[in-house]
CSV table of C-alpha atoms in Angstrom, one decimal:
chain,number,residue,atom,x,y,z
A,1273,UNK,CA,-2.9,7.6,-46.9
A,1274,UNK,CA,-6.0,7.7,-44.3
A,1275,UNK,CA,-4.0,4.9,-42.0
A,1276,UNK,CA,-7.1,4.4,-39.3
A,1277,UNK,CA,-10.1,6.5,-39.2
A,1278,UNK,CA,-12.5,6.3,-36.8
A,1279,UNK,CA,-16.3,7.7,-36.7
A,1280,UNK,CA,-18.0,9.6,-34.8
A,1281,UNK,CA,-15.0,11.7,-33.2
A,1282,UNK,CA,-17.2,13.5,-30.8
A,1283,UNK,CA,-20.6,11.5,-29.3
A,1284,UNK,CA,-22.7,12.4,-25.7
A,1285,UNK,CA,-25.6,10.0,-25.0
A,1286,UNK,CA,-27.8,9.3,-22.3
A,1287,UNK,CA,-27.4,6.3,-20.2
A,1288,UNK,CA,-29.5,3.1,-21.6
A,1289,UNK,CA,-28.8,4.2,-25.4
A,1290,UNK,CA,-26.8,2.5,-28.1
A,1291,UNK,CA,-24.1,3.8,-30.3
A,1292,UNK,CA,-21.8,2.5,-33.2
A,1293,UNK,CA,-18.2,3.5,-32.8
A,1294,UNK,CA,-16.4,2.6,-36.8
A,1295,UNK,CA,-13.1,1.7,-37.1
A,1296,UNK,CA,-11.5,1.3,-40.8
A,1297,UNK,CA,-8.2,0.7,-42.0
A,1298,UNK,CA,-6.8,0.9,-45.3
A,1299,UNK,CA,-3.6,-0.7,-44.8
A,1300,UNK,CA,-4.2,-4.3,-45.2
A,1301,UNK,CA,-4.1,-5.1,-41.7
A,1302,UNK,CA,-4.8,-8.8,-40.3
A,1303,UNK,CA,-5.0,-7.6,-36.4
A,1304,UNK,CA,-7.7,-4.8,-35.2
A,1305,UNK,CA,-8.3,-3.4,-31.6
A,1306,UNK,CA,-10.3,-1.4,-29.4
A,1307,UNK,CA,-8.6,0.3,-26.2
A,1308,UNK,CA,-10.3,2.5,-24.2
A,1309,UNK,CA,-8.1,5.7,-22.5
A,1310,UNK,CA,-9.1,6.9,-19.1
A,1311,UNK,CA,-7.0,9.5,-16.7
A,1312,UNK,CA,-4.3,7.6,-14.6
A,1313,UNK,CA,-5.5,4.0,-16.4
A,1314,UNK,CA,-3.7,4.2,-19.6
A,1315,UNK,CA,-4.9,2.5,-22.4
A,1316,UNK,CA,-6.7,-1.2,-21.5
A,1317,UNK,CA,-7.9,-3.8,-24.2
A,1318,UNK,CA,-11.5,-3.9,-24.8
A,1319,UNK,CA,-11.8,-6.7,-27.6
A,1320,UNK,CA,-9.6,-7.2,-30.6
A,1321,UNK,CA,-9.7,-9.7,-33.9
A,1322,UNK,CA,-7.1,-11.2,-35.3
A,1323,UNK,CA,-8.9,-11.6,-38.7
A,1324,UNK,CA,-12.2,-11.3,-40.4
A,1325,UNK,CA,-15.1,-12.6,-39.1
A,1326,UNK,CA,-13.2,-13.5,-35.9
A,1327,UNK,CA,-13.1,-11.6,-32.3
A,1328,UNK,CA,-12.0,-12.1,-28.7
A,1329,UNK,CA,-12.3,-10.5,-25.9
A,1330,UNK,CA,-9.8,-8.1,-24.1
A,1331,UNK,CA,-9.2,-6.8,-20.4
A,1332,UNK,CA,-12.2,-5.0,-20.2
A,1333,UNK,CA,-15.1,-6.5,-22.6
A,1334,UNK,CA,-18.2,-6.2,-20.6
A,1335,UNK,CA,-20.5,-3.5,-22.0
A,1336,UNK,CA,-19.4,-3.9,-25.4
A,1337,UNK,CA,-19.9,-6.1,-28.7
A,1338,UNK,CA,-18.1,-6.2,-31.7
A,1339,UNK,CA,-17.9,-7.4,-35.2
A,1340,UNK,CA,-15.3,-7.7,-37.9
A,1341,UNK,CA,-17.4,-8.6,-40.9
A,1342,UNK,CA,-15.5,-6.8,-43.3
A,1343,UNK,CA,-11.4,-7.0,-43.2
A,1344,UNK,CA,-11.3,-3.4,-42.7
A,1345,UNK,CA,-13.7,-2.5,-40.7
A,1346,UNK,CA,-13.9,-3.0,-36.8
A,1347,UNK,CA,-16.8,-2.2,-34.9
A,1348,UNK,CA,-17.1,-1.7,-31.6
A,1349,UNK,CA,-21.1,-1.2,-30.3
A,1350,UNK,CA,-22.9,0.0,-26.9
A,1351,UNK,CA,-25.9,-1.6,-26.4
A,1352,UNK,CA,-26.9,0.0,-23.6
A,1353,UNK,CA,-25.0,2.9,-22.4
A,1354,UNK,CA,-23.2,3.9,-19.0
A,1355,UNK,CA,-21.5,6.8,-17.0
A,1356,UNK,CA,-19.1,4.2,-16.7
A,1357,UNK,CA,-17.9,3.5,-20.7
A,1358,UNK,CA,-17.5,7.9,-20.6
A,1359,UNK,CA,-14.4,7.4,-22.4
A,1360,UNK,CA,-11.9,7.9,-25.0
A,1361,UNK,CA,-11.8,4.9,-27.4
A,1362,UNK,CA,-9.0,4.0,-29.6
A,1363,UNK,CA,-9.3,1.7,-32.4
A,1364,UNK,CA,-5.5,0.6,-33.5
A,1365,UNK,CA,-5.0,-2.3,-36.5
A,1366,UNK,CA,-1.4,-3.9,-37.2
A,1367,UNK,CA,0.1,-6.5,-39.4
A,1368,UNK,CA,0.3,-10.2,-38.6
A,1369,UNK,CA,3.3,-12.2,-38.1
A,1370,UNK,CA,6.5,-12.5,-35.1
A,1371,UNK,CA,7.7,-8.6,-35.9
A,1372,UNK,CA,5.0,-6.9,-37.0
A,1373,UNK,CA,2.3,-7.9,-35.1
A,1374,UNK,CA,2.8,-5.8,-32.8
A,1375,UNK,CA,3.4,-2.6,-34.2
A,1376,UNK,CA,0.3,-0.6,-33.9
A,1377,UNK,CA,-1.4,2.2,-36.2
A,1378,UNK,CA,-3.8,4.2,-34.1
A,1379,UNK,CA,-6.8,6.2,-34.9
A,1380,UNK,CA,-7.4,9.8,-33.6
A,1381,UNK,CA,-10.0,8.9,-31.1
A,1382,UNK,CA,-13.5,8.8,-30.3
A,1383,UNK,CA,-14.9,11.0,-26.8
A,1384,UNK,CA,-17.4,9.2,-25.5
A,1385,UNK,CA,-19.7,10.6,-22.8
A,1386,UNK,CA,-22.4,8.8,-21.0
A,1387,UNK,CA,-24.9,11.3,-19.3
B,36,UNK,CA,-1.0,-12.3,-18.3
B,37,UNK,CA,1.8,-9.7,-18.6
B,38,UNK,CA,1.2,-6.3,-16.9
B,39,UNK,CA,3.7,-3.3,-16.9
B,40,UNK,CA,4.4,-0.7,-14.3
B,41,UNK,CA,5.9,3.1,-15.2
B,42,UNK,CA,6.2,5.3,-11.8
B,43,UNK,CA,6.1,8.6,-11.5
B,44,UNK,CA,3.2,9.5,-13.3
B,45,UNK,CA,3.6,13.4,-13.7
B,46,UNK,CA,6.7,14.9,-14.5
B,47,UNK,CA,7.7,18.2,-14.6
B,48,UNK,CA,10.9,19.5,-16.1
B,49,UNK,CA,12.3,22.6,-17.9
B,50,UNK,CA,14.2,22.8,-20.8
B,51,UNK,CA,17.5,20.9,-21.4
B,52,UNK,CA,17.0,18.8,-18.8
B,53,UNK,CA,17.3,15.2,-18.9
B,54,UNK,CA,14.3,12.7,-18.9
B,55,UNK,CA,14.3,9.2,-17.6
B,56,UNK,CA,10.9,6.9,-17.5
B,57,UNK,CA,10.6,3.9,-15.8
B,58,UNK,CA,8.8,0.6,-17.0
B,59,UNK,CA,8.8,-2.7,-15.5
B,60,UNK,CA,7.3,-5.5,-16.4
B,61,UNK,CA,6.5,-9.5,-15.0
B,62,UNK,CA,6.6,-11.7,-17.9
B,63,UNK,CA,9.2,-13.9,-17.3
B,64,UNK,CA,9.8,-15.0,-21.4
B,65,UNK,CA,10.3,-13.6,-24.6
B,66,UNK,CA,8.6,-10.5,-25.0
B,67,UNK,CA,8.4,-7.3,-27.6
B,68,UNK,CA,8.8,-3.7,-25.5
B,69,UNK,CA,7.6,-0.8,-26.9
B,70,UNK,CA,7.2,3.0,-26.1
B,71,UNK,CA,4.5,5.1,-27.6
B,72,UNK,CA,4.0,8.5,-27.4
B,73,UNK,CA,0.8,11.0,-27.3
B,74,UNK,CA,1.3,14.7,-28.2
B,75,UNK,CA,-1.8,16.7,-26.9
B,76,UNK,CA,-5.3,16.7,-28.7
B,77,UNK,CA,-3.3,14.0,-30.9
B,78,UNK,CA,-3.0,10.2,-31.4
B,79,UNK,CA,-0.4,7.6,-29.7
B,80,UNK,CA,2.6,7.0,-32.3
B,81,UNK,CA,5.7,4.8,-31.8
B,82,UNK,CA,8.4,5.9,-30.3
B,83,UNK,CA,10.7,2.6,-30.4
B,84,UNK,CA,10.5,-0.8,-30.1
B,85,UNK,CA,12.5,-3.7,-29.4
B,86,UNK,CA,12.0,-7.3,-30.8
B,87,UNK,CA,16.0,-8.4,-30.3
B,88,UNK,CA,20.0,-7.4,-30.8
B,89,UNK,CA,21.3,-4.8,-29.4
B,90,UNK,CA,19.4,-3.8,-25.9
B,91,UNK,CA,20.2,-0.2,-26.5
B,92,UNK,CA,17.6,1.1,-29.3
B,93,UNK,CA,17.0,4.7,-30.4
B,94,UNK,CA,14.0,5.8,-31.7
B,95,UNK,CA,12.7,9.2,-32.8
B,96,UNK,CA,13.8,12.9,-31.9
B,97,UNK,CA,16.6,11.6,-29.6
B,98,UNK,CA,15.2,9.6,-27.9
B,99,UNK,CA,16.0,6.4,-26.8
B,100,UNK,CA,15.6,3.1,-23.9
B,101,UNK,CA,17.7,0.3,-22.6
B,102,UNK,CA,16.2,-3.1,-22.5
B,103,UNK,CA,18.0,-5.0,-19.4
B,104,UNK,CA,16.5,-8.4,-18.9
B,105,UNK,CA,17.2,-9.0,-15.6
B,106,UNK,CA,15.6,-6.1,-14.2
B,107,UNK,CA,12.5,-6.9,-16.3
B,108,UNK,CA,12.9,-3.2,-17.3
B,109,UNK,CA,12.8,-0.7,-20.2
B,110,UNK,CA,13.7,2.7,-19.4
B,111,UNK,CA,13.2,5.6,-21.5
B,112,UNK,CA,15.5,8.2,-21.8
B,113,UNK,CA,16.2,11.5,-23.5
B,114,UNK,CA,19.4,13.8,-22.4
B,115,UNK,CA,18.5,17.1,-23.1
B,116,UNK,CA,14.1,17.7,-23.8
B,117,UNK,CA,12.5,20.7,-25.2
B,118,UNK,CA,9.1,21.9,-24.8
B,119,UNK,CA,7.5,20.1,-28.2
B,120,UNK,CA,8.2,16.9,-26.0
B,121,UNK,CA,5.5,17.6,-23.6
B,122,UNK,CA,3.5,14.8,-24.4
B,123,UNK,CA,1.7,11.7,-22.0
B,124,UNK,CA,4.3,8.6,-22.8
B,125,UNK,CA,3.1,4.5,-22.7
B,126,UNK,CA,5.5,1.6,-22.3
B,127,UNK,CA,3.5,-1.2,-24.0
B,128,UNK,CA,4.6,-5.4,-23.4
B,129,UNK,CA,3.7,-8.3,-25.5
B,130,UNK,CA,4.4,-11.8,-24.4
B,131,UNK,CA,5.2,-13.4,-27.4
B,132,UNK,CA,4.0,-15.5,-29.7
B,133,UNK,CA,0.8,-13.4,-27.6
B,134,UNK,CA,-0.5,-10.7,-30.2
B,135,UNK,CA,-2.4,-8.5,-27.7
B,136,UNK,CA,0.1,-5.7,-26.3
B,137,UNK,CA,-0.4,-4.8,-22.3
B,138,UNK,CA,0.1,-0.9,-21.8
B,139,UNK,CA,1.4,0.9,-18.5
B,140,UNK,CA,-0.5,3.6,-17.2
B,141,UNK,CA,1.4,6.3,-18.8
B,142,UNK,CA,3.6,9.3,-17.7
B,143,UNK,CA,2.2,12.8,-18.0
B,144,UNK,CA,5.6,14.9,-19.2
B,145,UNK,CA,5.3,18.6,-19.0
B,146,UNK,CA,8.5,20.6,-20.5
B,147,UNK,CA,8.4,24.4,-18.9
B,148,UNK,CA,9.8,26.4,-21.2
């Protein structure tokens, strides 16, 4: 039972590249999500989907792109790189519906850092 | 949009004491509460939750929180902690029928054993 797995764990760029951060699910979930994690911030919304093939954007979506082509995959891409998006990211998924919606499954992380 | 507010962002406590966590939150309509929890080096798990019923819920290794409406609050409580419980602990608010959950900033709990 992998839950929500997440690739690359571990990445450093250099400011101005792009990167790929994977999110997949084997649970069947409807909703997917992308926080970022930052000292003192707690965890903010990036972009989210509530299904495949759509998305929508979060608190904090500038700097980033994403694509849910595939139910259980969530991708969540840099195309240009900044100090500012050093970071941990957390994907999360959860079912659909009033109750469950909003019970959350998260993946072990991604460190980011932006040189 | 919803936001929610925990004070007190590091605490430090020993053994056997008792814990209390504060969150607040402005949304003024039916909403879904939610603590998580994040042991070190690991990811955030549930803790509780509370959709409806009985304000008082209990959730996992003792602990629990008390939803009171009119003080827009959801305090998180344990009476006696122990060192595994050292962990960085997120209230987390949904407005329903809104789908994305609004997270506080987190309180960094240290246990001294």
């Amino acid at each position: 039972n992998a839950g929500v797995t997440q690739t690359p764990k571990f990445r450093v760029l250099k400011t101005g590249q792009s990167m790929t951060l994977l999110c997949a699910q084997d649970m069947n979930h409807e909703y997917m999500y992308w926080y970022r994690q930052d000292p003192g911030m707690g965890l903010r919304l990036i972009h989210y989907s509530v299904g495949e093939g759509t998305t929508a954007k979060g608190e904090v979506p500038d700097g980033y792109n994403v694509s849910r082509l595939k139910k259980q995959n969530f991708l969540l891409g840099l195309e240009s790189a900044a100090p500012s998006q050093t970071s941990v990211y957390f994907c999360a998924s959860s079912y659909s519906g009033a109750s469950g919606a909003n019970v959350l499954t998260f993946g072990a992380g991604s460190r980011l850092t932006v040189l | 949009a919803q936001s929610v507010s925990q004070h007190n962002h590091h605490v430090i406590l020993s053994e056997a004491a008792s814990l209390e966590l504060g969150c607040n939150y402005s949304y003024g309509g039916t909403v879904n509460l939610f603590w998580y929890v994040q042991y070190p080096g690991q990811h955030l798990q549930l803790l509780l939750k509370y959709f409806s019923g009985d304000p008082l819920v209990k959730g996992i290794k003792g602990f629990e929180a008390e939803f009171i409406k009119s003080k827009f609050s959801f305090n998180l409580r344990k009476p006696s902690v122990q060192w595994s419980d050292t962990a960085e602990y997120f209230c987390a608010v949904n407005a329903r029928p809104n789908n994305r959950l609004a997270f506080g900033k987190g309180n960094q709990v240290v246990v001294i054993p």
